[in-house]
Amino acid sequence: MSPTTAMQWPRLINDKRFGLEDYHDPKSRGARSDFRRDYDRLVFSSPFRRLQNKTQVFPLPGSIFVHNRLTHSMEVACVGKSLADEVALLLRRRYSGEPWVGIFDHIGDIVAAACLAHDLGNPPFGHSGERAIATFFSEGPGHALRAELSDEQWSDLIHFEGNANAFRVLTHQFKGRRRGGFAMTYSMLASIVKYPYESSLTTKGKFGFFTTEKDDFVRIADELGMLNLTDPADARIRYARHPLVYIVEAADDICYEVMDMEDAHRLKILTADEVISAFLSYFDDEDQGHMQRVMSNIDDARERIAYLRSCVVGRLVRCCADAFVEAESLILNGVFDGCLLDHIPQRERSAYARCNDISWDKIYCAGDVVDVELAGNRIITFLLDKLIGAVTAPQLNYSRLLLAKFPGQYDVQAPTTFGRVQAVLDHISAMTDVYALDLYRKLCGSTLPAV
């Protein structure tokens, strides 16, 4: 279904709060915008703080610091805000005669908050945690539940996705919590949904919201005027992305690709020469000559790489900002193809592809990374088996003991099987690596409480 009407910026930038719509007063403004309040609210939240003990790529640090989910999210927020501010500057010029041009002042805060929140739904042990949950149902013991679930519910489980779970974390009313979850603004919530369609439409295991949050997403998307691409003959929900998703996505892609290279050097997976050569390839001969002169005054290889990293991030930010503004019409019409990094100039695009190839060839297959995946799969599979067993057979003595360990916000007595399974997934996905490992050891009997 082809869109017939382009999205409009005055609708796309909306500070109405999810769950608090009855209290919305567009005339009430303080020193902080509601979008800035989104950012501050996330910084002080427990789910955000827990990211400090969740794996990004490499094992959580011992004597050598590498990124975890918290530091990654903070860096993505910094890069995202810089990128959004560049875009806002260019769009303000383009729309200088419009009475609503001031709304572009807010997109930096919207994007920064969305970047902070983009990984809130990721389970412990990095992306391997997502795969462990999905395969528990598609290949493992969870398959026994298939007959008790609808096709839509089953699709959500076998494609479990951190992005969809982040939307749930932010919007779901957990037991004892307020309506609307975090009560974030509509624009911020839409900006984290990279895949605005339901799980049965996924082709690469990615989707934007679970069945339980589908109506919530539709309400937000329709309020913002996002293009509804749902096929009337199919009825499965699909929308065009909110334009700011492209900025959040680009900031995330820039950070993980560039920072993973830096971390790999710290861990001696890559040599300094490999990283420096890859980073210099983003620049022409003149820029490289200047950078070489700067590095000649720096003896520490890590500092040289840090200097080049900042140069690469700055270059990619400018390129992505230009790509966004150049493609704005396509984005607003829901027909933009790919991501912003696919549309930057050839030199930068080739350099990014080179870094990506290095990451897959040498970083993501490194021994320590694979060890985390193996351990994470084992731990999460074990916890799922025990905890789902408890919520589906609560009358058993062992089940009662396990259910007593659940935080009160998770509805382990939900009236449906899917609701109880979701309570388990809510609990496990919120765990830190350390907590999941500790619970695994306790349930295995290899660790006992101190007496």
Short mmCIF file of C-alpha atoms in Angstrom, two decimals:
data_model
loop_
_atom_site.label_atom_id
_atom_site.label_comp_id
_atom_site.label_asym_id
_atom_site.label_seq_id
_atom_site.Cartn_x
_atom_site.Cartn_y
_atom_site.Cartn_z
CA MET A 1 0.00 0.00 0.00
CA SER A 2 1.64 3.26 -1.12
CA PRO A 3 1.38 6.31 1.12
CA THR A 4 -0.66 9.17 -0.31
CA THR A 5 0.12 11.89 2.22
CA ALA A 6 3.51 12.84 3.59
CA MET A 7 4.15 13.04 7.32
CA GLN A 8 4.16 16.57 8.73
CA TRP A 9 6.70 17.91 11.21
CA PRO A 10 4.16 19.85 13.33
CA ARG A 11 2.38 16.55 14.07
CA LEU A 12 5.53 14.45 14.37
CA ILE A 13 6.89 16.61 17.22
CA ASN A 14 4.36 16.09 20.01
CA ASP A 15 4.96 16.38 23.76
CA LYS A 16 1.78 14.60 24.81
CA ARG A 17 2.65 11.99 27.47
CA PHE A 18 1.59 8.39 27.05
CA GLY A 19 -0.88 7.46 29.79
CA LEU A 20 -1.22 11.06 30.95
CA GLU A 21 -3.13 12.41 27.96
CA ASP A 22 -5.90 13.82 30.17
CA TYR A 23 -3.36 16.08 31.86
CA HIS A 24 -1.76 17.40 28.68
CA ASP A 25 -1.55 21.17 28.52
CA PRO A 26 0.40 22.42 25.47
CA LYS A 27 0.45 25.93 26.93
CA SER A 28 2.22 24.86 30.12
CA ARG A 29 5.97 25.29 29.68
CA GLY A 30 8.80 25.59 32.17
CA ALA A 31 12.55 25.96 31.87
CA ARG A 32 12.77 22.29 30.84
CA SER A 33 10.77 20.98 27.90
CA ASP A 34 8.84 17.74 28.31
CA PHE A 35 11.35 16.15 25.95
CA ARG A 36 14.18 17.14 28.28
CA ARG A 37 12.17 15.69 31.16
CA ASP A 38 12.08 12.39 29.25
CA TYR A 39 15.87 12.37 29.23
CA ASP A 40 16.17 13.22 32.91
CA ARG A 41 13.54 10.66 33.90
CA LEU A 42 15.48 7.92 32.13
CA VAL A 43 18.80 8.86 33.73
CA PHE A 44 17.28 8.44 37.20
CA SER A 45 15.45 5.18 36.42
CA SER A 46 16.35 1.70 37.68
CA PRO A 47 16.20 0.01 34.24
CA PHE A 48 18.72 2.52 32.91
CA ARG A 49 21.09 2.05 35.86
CA ARG A 50 20.96 -1.72 35.40
CA LEU A 51 22.53 -1.32 31.97
CA GLN A 52 25.90 -0.85 33.70
CA ASN A 53 25.96 -4.60 34.38
CA LYS A 54 24.78 -5.77 30.98
CA THR A 55 27.14 -6.92 28.25
CA GLN A 56 27.56 -4.80 25.13
CA VAL A 57 29.90 -7.06 23.12
CA PHE A 58 32.85 -8.01 25.29
CA PRO A 59 32.69 -9.58 28.76
CA LEU A 60 32.13 -7.12 31.58
CA PRO A 61 35.50 -5.55 32.44
CA GLY A 62 38.05 -6.77 34.90
CA SER A 63 41.24 -4.74 34.85
CA ILE A 64 40.61 -3.44 31.29
CA PHE A 65 37.66 -1.14 30.70
CA VAL A 66 35.37 -1.91 27.78
CA HIS A 67 31.90 -0.67 27.00
CA ASN A 68 28.82 -2.01 28.72
CA ARG A 69 25.21 -1.21 27.79
CA LEU A 70 25.18 1.87 30.00
CA THR A 71 28.31 3.51 28.60
CA HIS A 72 27.22 2.58 25.09
CA SER A 73 23.79 4.18 25.59
CA MET A 74 25.32 7.35 27.01
CA GLU A 75 27.68 7.67 24.06
CA VAL A 76 24.86 7.01 21.59
CA ALA A 77 22.86 9.78 23.28
CA CYS A 78 25.78 12.21 22.87
CA VAL A 79 26.29 11.32 19.22
CA GLY A 80 22.54 11.28 18.56
CA LYS A 81 22.07 14.75 20.01
CA SER A 82 24.95 16.14 17.95
CA LEU A 83 23.52 14.57 14.81
CA ALA A 84 20.00 15.81 15.60
CA ASP A 85 21.29 19.32 16.29
CA GLU A 86 23.06 19.34 12.91
CA VAL A 87 19.83 18.23 11.22
CA ALA A 88 17.82 20.83 13.14
CA LEU A 89 20.16 23.61 12.02
CA LEU A 90 19.70 22.64 8.38
CA LEU A 91 15.94 22.17 8.64
CA ARG A 92 15.47 25.51 10.39
CA ARG A 93 17.02 27.15 7.34
CA ARG A 94 14.81 25.17 4.98
CA TYR A 95 11.62 26.05 6.85
CA SER A 96 12.62 29.50 8.09
CA GLY A 97 9.37 31.05 6.86
CA GLU A 98 7.08 28.61 8.65
CA PRO A 99 5.41 29.69 11.90
CA TRP A 100 6.17 26.30 13.47
CA VAL A 101 9.91 26.29 12.65
CA GLY A 102 10.73 26.45 16.39
CA ILE A 103 9.76 22.80 16.85
CA PHE A 104 13.15 21.81 15.44
CA ASP A 105 14.69 23.14 18.66
CA HIS A 106 13.33 20.01 20.37
CA ILE A 107 14.61 17.20 18.17
CA GLY A 108 18.01 17.09 19.89
CA ASP A 109 16.35 16.35 23.25
CA ILE A 110 13.93 13.84 21.70
CA VAL A 111 16.74 11.93 20.00
CA ALA A 112 19.01 12.04 23.07
CA ALA A 113 16.26 10.51 25.23
CA ALA A 114 15.45 7.88 22.61
CA CYS A 115 19.13 6.96 22.40
CA LEU A 116 19.31 6.52 26.18
CA ALA A 117 16.28 4.22 26.03
CA HIS A 118 17.01 2.22 22.90
CA ASP A 119 18.62 -0.73 24.73
CA LEU A 120 16.39 -0.83 27.83
CA GLY A 121 14.67 -3.99 26.60
CA ASN A 122 17.81 -5.99 25.93
CA PRO A 123 18.27 -9.06 28.14
CA PRO A 124 21.61 -9.95 29.79
CA PHE A 125 24.56 -11.23 27.76
CA GLY A 126 24.15 -9.00 24.73
CA HIS A 127 22.41 -10.06 21.56
CA SER A 128 23.07 -13.68 22.44
CA GLY A 129 20.47 -13.21 25.20
CA GLU A 130 17.84 -12.32 22.62
CA ARG A 131 18.70 -15.37 20.56
CA ALA A 132 18.63 -17.61 23.63
CA ILE A 133 15.09 -16.48 24.47
CA ALA A 134 13.83 -16.85 20.90
CA THR A 135 15.35 -20.31 20.40
CA PHE A 136 14.08 -21.53 23.77
CA PHE A 137 10.64 -21.43 22.17
CA SER A 138 11.48 -22.26 18.55
CA GLU A 139 13.96 -25.08 19.26
CA GLY A 140 13.87 -25.82 22.98
CA PRO A 141 11.52 -26.81 25.82
CA GLY A 142 9.30 -23.77 25.25
CA HIS A 143 7.93 -25.36 22.09
CA ALA A 144 5.60 -27.39 24.32
CA LEU A 145 3.57 -24.21 24.87
CA ARG A 146 2.75 -23.74 21.18
CA ALA A 147 -0.76 -25.21 21.39
CA GLU A 148 -1.75 -22.82 24.20
CA LEU A 149 -0.86 -19.64 22.31
CA SER A 150 -2.28 -17.76 19.34
CA ASP A 151 -0.25 -17.42 16.16
CA GLU A 152 0.51 -13.79 17.02
CA GLN A 153 1.66 -14.63 20.55
CA TRP A 154 3.83 -17.49 19.32
CA SER A 155 5.41 -15.25 16.69
CA ASP A 156 6.32 -12.73 19.42
CA LEU A 157 8.12 -15.43 21.41
CA ILE A 158 10.09 -17.12 18.64
CA HIS A 159 11.25 -13.72 17.38
CA PHE A 160 11.87 -12.15 20.81
CA GLU A 161 13.40 -8.75 20.15
CA GLY A 162 15.05 -6.22 22.43
CA ASN A 163 13.64 -3.28 20.48
CA ALA A 164 10.06 -4.45 20.96
CA ASN A 165 10.81 -5.17 24.60
CA ALA A 166 12.13 -1.62 25.09
CA PHE A 167 8.78 -0.26 23.91
CA ARG A 168 7.06 -2.57 26.42
CA VAL A 169 9.37 -1.53 29.28
CA LEU A 170 8.54 2.12 28.62
CA THR A 171 4.77 1.80 28.11
CA HIS A 172 3.46 -1.23 30.01
CA GLN A 173 1.70 -0.71 33.32
CA PHE A 174 3.42 -3.26 35.51
CA LYS A 175 1.72 -4.21 38.78
CA GLY A 176 1.75 -1.35 41.25
CA ARG A 177 3.04 1.12 38.67
CA ARG A 178 1.31 4.09 37.11
CA ARG A 179 -0.69 4.04 33.91
CA GLY A 180 1.47 4.66 30.87
CA GLY A 181 4.62 3.08 32.29
CA PHE A 182 7.35 5.72 32.14
CA ALA A 183 4.78 8.20 30.75
CA MET A 184 7.13 9.30 28.00
CA THR A 185 6.21 11.73 25.25
CA TYR A 186 4.66 10.36 22.07
CA SER A 187 7.53 11.57 19.86
CA MET A 188 10.20 10.00 22.06
CA LEU A 189 8.39 6.64 22.12
CA ALA A 190 7.95 6.61 18.35
CA SER A 191 11.64 7.42 17.91
CA ILE A 192 12.80 4.13 19.46
CA VAL A 193 10.64 1.88 17.25
CA LYS A 194 13.11 0.98 14.49
CA TYR A 195 10.83 -1.68 13.01
CA PRO A 196 7.25 -0.33 13.14
CA TYR A 197 5.45 -3.56 12.38
CA GLU A 198 4.31 -6.64 14.25
CA SER A 199 6.35 -9.82 14.64
CA SER A 200 4.52 -11.89 12.01
CA LEU A 201 5.78 -9.45 9.34
CA THR A 202 9.44 -9.80 10.26
CA THR A 203 11.91 -11.09 7.70
CA LYS A 204 15.14 -10.83 9.74
CA GLY A 205 13.86 -11.43 13.26
CA LYS A 206 13.22 -7.72 13.87
CA PHE A 207 9.93 -6.07 14.82
CA GLY A 208 8.74 -3.12 16.85
CA PHE A 209 6.12 -4.16 19.41
CA PHE A 210 4.58 -7.22 21.00
CA THR A 211 0.94 -8.16 20.51
CA THR A 212 0.19 -6.80 23.97
CA GLU A 213 1.44 -3.31 23.01
CA LYS A 214 0.10 -3.21 19.45
CA ASP A 215 -2.87 -0.97 20.24
CA ASP A 216 -0.62 1.38 22.21
CA PHE A 217 1.76 1.77 19.29
CA VAL A 218 -1.10 2.37 16.85
CA ARG A 219 -2.51 5.08 19.11
CA ILE A 220 0.87 6.85 19.24
CA ALA A 221 1.56 6.46 15.51
CA ASP A 222 -1.86 7.76 14.48
CA GLU A 223 -1.60 10.73 16.82
CA LEU A 224 1.75 11.65 15.23
CA GLY A 225 0.50 11.19 11.67
CA MET A 226 2.92 8.38 10.89
CA LEU A 227 2.06 6.73 7.58
CA ASN A 228 -0.02 3.58 7.96
CA LEU A 229 1.26 1.04 5.42
CA THR A 230 -1.02 -1.78 6.55
CA ASP A 231 -2.36 -3.83 3.66
CA PRO A 232 -6.20 -3.86 3.98
CA ALA A 233 -6.25 -7.42 2.66
CA ASP A 234 -3.84 -8.55 5.37
CA ALA A 235 -4.63 -6.36 8.42
CA ARG A 236 -1.25 -6.99 10.07
CA ILE A 237 0.05 -3.67 11.35
CA ARG A 238 2.85 -1.88 9.53
CA TYR A 239 3.79 1.81 9.59
CA ALA A 240 6.49 3.96 8.05
CA ARG A 241 9.21 4.92 10.51
CA HIS A 242 9.05 8.13 12.47
CA PRO A 243 11.76 10.27 10.82
CA LEU A 244 13.79 10.64 14.02
CA VAL A 245 14.27 6.85 14.12
CA TYR A 246 16.82 7.27 11.33
CA ILE A 247 18.88 9.59 13.51
CA VAL A 248 18.72 7.28 16.55
CA GLU A 249 19.67 4.32 14.37
CA ALA A 250 22.62 6.15 12.81
CA ALA A 251 23.95 7.22 16.21
CA ASP A 252 23.73 3.62 17.45
CA ASP A 253 25.44 2.24 14.34
CA ILE A 254 28.24 4.82 14.51
CA CYS A 255 28.94 4.12 18.17
CA TYR A 256 28.95 0.37 18.14
CA GLU A 257 31.08 0.12 15.02
CA VAL A 258 33.68 2.70 16.02
CA MET A 259 33.78 1.90 19.75
CA ASP A 260 33.98 -1.85 19.19
CA MET A 261 37.19 -1.25 17.23
CA GLU A 262 38.62 0.80 20.08
CA ASP A 263 37.66 -1.83 22.66
CA ALA A 264 39.16 -4.58 20.49
CA HIS A 265 42.50 -2.76 20.53
CA ARG A 266 42.38 -2.42 24.33
CA LEU A 267 41.81 -6.18 24.56
CA LYS A 268 44.63 -6.88 22.06
CA ILE A 269 42.27 -8.42 19.52
CA LEU A 270 43.30 -5.77 16.98
CA THR A 271 46.69 -4.09 16.66
CA ALA A 272 47.05 -0.32 16.82
CA ASP A 273 48.13 -0.29 13.16
CA GLU A 274 44.96 -2.14 12.12
CA VAL A 275 42.68 0.32 13.91
CA ILE A 276 44.59 3.43 12.86
CA SER A 277 44.64 2.33 9.22
CA ALA A 278 40.90 1.60 9.27
CA PHE A 279 40.07 4.96 10.88
CA LEU A 280 42.32 6.96 8.52
CA SER A 281 40.50 5.44 5.52
CA TYR A 282 37.53 7.73 6.27
CA PHE A 283 39.57 10.76 5.15
CA ASP A 284 41.27 12.12 2.04
CA ASP A 285 45.03 12.57 1.72
CA GLU A 286 45.03 16.14 2.99
CA ASP A 287 43.07 15.29 6.14
CA GLN A 288 45.21 12.20 6.71
CA GLY A 289 48.36 14.31 6.52
CA HIS A 290 47.03 16.65 9.20
CA MET A 291 46.05 13.71 11.42
CA GLN A 292 49.44 12.08 11.03
CA ARG A 293 51.09 15.32 12.15
CA VAL A 294 48.84 15.48 15.22
CA MET A 295 49.57 11.83 16.08
CA SER A 296 53.32 12.43 15.78
CA ASN A 297 53.03 14.37 19.04
CA ILE A 298 51.19 11.52 20.81
CA ASP A 299 53.22 8.56 22.08
CA ASP A 300 50.39 6.47 23.56
CA ALA A 301 48.72 4.28 20.90
CA ARG A 302 45.43 4.34 22.81
CA GLU A 303 45.42 8.13 22.74
CA ARG A 304 46.13 8.13 19.01
CA ILE A 305 43.18 5.83 18.46
CA ALA A 306 40.97 7.96 20.73
CA TYR A 307 41.90 11.05 18.70
CA LEU A 308 41.08 9.32 15.41
CA ARG A 309 37.87 7.91 16.86
CA SER A 310 36.65 11.41 17.65
CA CYS A 311 37.51 12.51 14.10
CA VAL A 312 35.63 9.56 12.60
CA VAL A 313 32.55 10.15 14.73
CA GLY A 314 32.52 13.83 13.79
CA ARG A 315 32.83 13.02 10.09
CA LEU A 316 30.04 10.45 10.20
CA VAL A 317 27.76 12.80 12.12
CA ARG A 318 28.12 15.47 9.43
CA CYS A 319 27.66 12.98 6.61
CA CYS A 320 24.53 11.47 8.16
CA ALA A 321 23.05 14.92 8.84
CA ASP A 322 23.53 15.85 5.19
CA ALA A 323 22.06 12.51 4.09
CA PHE A 324 18.97 13.02 6.28
CA VAL A 325 18.26 16.53 5.01
CA GLU A 326 18.87 15.53 1.40
CA ALA A 327 16.45 12.61 1.75
CA GLU A 328 13.91 14.42 3.94
CA SER A 329 11.11 14.26 1.36
CA LEU A 330 11.60 10.52 0.85
CA ILE A 331 11.65 9.98 4.63
CA LEU A 332 8.46 12.00 5.17
CA ASN A 333 6.76 10.03 2.40
CA GLY A 334 7.83 6.71 3.92
CA VAL A 335 9.80 5.58 0.87
CA PHE A 336 13.41 6.12 2.01
CA ASP A 337 15.44 2.97 1.39
CA GLY A 338 17.90 1.63 3.97
CA CYS A 339 19.60 3.59 6.73
CA LEU A 340 21.41 6.94 6.66
CA LEU A 341 24.83 5.28 6.58
CA ASP A 342 23.85 3.65 3.28
CA HIS A 343 23.58 7.13 1.75
CA ILE A 344 26.75 8.88 2.89
CA PRO A 345 29.58 9.64 0.39
CA GLN A 346 31.47 6.73 -1.12
CA ARG A 347 34.75 7.19 0.78
CA GLU A 348 33.06 7.21 4.18
CA ARG A 349 30.69 4.41 3.20
CA SER A 350 33.58 2.19 2.06
CA ALA A 351 35.54 2.92 5.25
CA TYR A 352 32.53 2.03 7.38
CA ALA A 353 32.10 -1.23 5.42
CA ARG A 354 35.78 -1.99 6.02
CA CYS A 355 35.35 -1.54 9.78
CA ASN A 356 32.26 -3.71 9.69
CA ASP A 357 34.16 -6.49 7.88
CA ILE A 358 36.96 -6.33 10.46
CA SER A 359 34.40 -6.56 13.27
CA TRP A 360 32.82 -9.70 11.87
CA ASP A 361 36.12 -11.31 10.88
CA LYS A 362 38.07 -10.63 14.10
CA ILE A 363 35.93 -9.16 16.90
CA TYR A 364 32.56 -10.89 17.10
CA CYS A 365 34.16 -14.33 16.70
CA ALA A 366 36.86 -13.66 19.32
CA GLY A 367 37.16 -16.31 22.02
CA ASP A 368 35.93 -14.18 24.92
CA VAL A 369 32.93 -12.96 22.93
CA VAL A 370 31.93 -16.48 21.97
CA ASP A 371 32.41 -17.61 25.58
CA VAL A 372 29.89 -14.98 26.72
CA GLU A 373 27.41 -16.20 24.11
CA LEU A 374 27.82 -19.82 25.19
CA ALA A 375 27.50 -19.03 28.90
CA GLY A 376 24.64 -16.62 28.32
CA ASN A 377 22.71 -19.16 26.28
CA ARG A 378 23.16 -21.79 28.98
CA ILE A 379 22.13 -19.47 31.82
CA ILE A 380 19.10 -17.93 30.12
CA THR A 381 17.83 -21.27 28.82
CA PHE A 382 18.09 -22.75 32.31
CA LEU A 383 16.30 -19.80 33.93
CA LEU A 384 13.53 -19.83 31.34
CA ASP A 385 12.97 -23.54 31.84
CA LYS A 386 12.70 -23.24 35.62
CA LEU A 387 10.69 -20.01 35.81
CA ILE A 388 8.23 -20.85 33.03
CA GLY A 389 7.76 -24.21 34.68
CA ALA A 390 6.87 -22.37 37.88
CA VAL A 391 4.27 -20.04 36.33
CA THR A 392 2.63 -22.81 34.31
CA ALA A 393 2.46 -25.28 37.22
CA PRO A 394 2.19 -22.98 40.28
CA GLN A 395 0.63 -25.67 42.46
CA LEU A 396 3.92 -27.56 42.79
CA ASN A 397 6.04 -27.01 45.88
CA TYR A 398 9.18 -26.11 43.89
CA SER A 399 7.11 -23.67 41.84
CA ARG A 400 5.85 -21.92 44.96
CA LEU A 401 9.43 -21.46 46.14
CA LEU A 402 10.48 -19.99 42.79
CA LEU A 403 7.45 -17.72 42.52
CA ALA A 404 8.34 -16.20 45.86
CA LYS A 405 11.56 -14.93 44.22
CA PHE A 406 9.70 -12.88 41.60
CA PRO A 407 9.55 -9.08 42.04
CA GLY A 408 5.98 -8.00 42.76
CA GLN A 409 5.66 -5.92 39.58
CA TYR A 410 5.54 -9.02 37.36
CA ASP A 411 2.11 -10.64 37.05
CA VAL A 412 2.91 -14.32 37.54
CA GLN A 413 -0.80 -14.98 38.16
CA ALA A 414 -1.99 -13.47 34.88
CA PRO A 415 -5.16 -15.15 33.58
CA THR A 416 -3.55 -16.33 30.32
CA THR A 417 -0.56 -18.54 29.59
CA PHE A 418 0.93 -15.83 27.41
CA GLY A 419 0.57 -13.28 30.20
CA ARG A 420 2.41 -15.53 32.64
CA VAL A 421 5.15 -16.28 30.11
CA GLN A 422 5.54 -12.55 29.51
CA ALA A 423 5.97 -12.05 33.26
CA VAL A 424 8.93 -14.44 33.11
CA LEU A 425 10.40 -12.66 30.09
CA ASP A 426 9.92 -9.29 31.80
CA HIS A 427 11.84 -10.59 34.81
CA ILE A 428 14.68 -12.27 32.92
CA SER A 429 15.17 -9.47 30.39
CA ALA A 430 15.48 -6.95 33.23
CA MET A 431 18.25 -8.95 34.91
CA THR A 432 21.86 -7.87 34.81
CA ASP A 433 24.49 -10.39 33.75
CA VAL A 434 25.65 -10.64 37.35
CA TYR A 435 22.16 -11.20 38.76
CA ALA A 436 21.32 -13.83 36.13
CA LEU A 437 24.55 -15.70 36.85
CA ASP A 438 23.97 -15.52 40.61
CA LEU A 439 20.39 -16.81 40.31
CA TYR A 440 21.57 -19.60 38.00
CA ARG A 441 24.17 -20.73 40.55
CA LYS A 442 21.65 -20.63 43.39
CA LEU A 443 19.06 -22.66 41.48
CA CYS A 444 21.75 -25.16 40.50
CA GLY A 445 22.68 -25.50 44.18
CA SER A 446 26.29 -24.46 43.58
CA THR A 447 25.91 -21.35 45.74
CA LEU A 448 24.19 -21.15 49.11
CA PRO A 449 23.24 -18.08 51.16
CA ALA A 450 25.81 -17.07 53.75
CA VAL A 451 24.82 -17.96 57.30
#
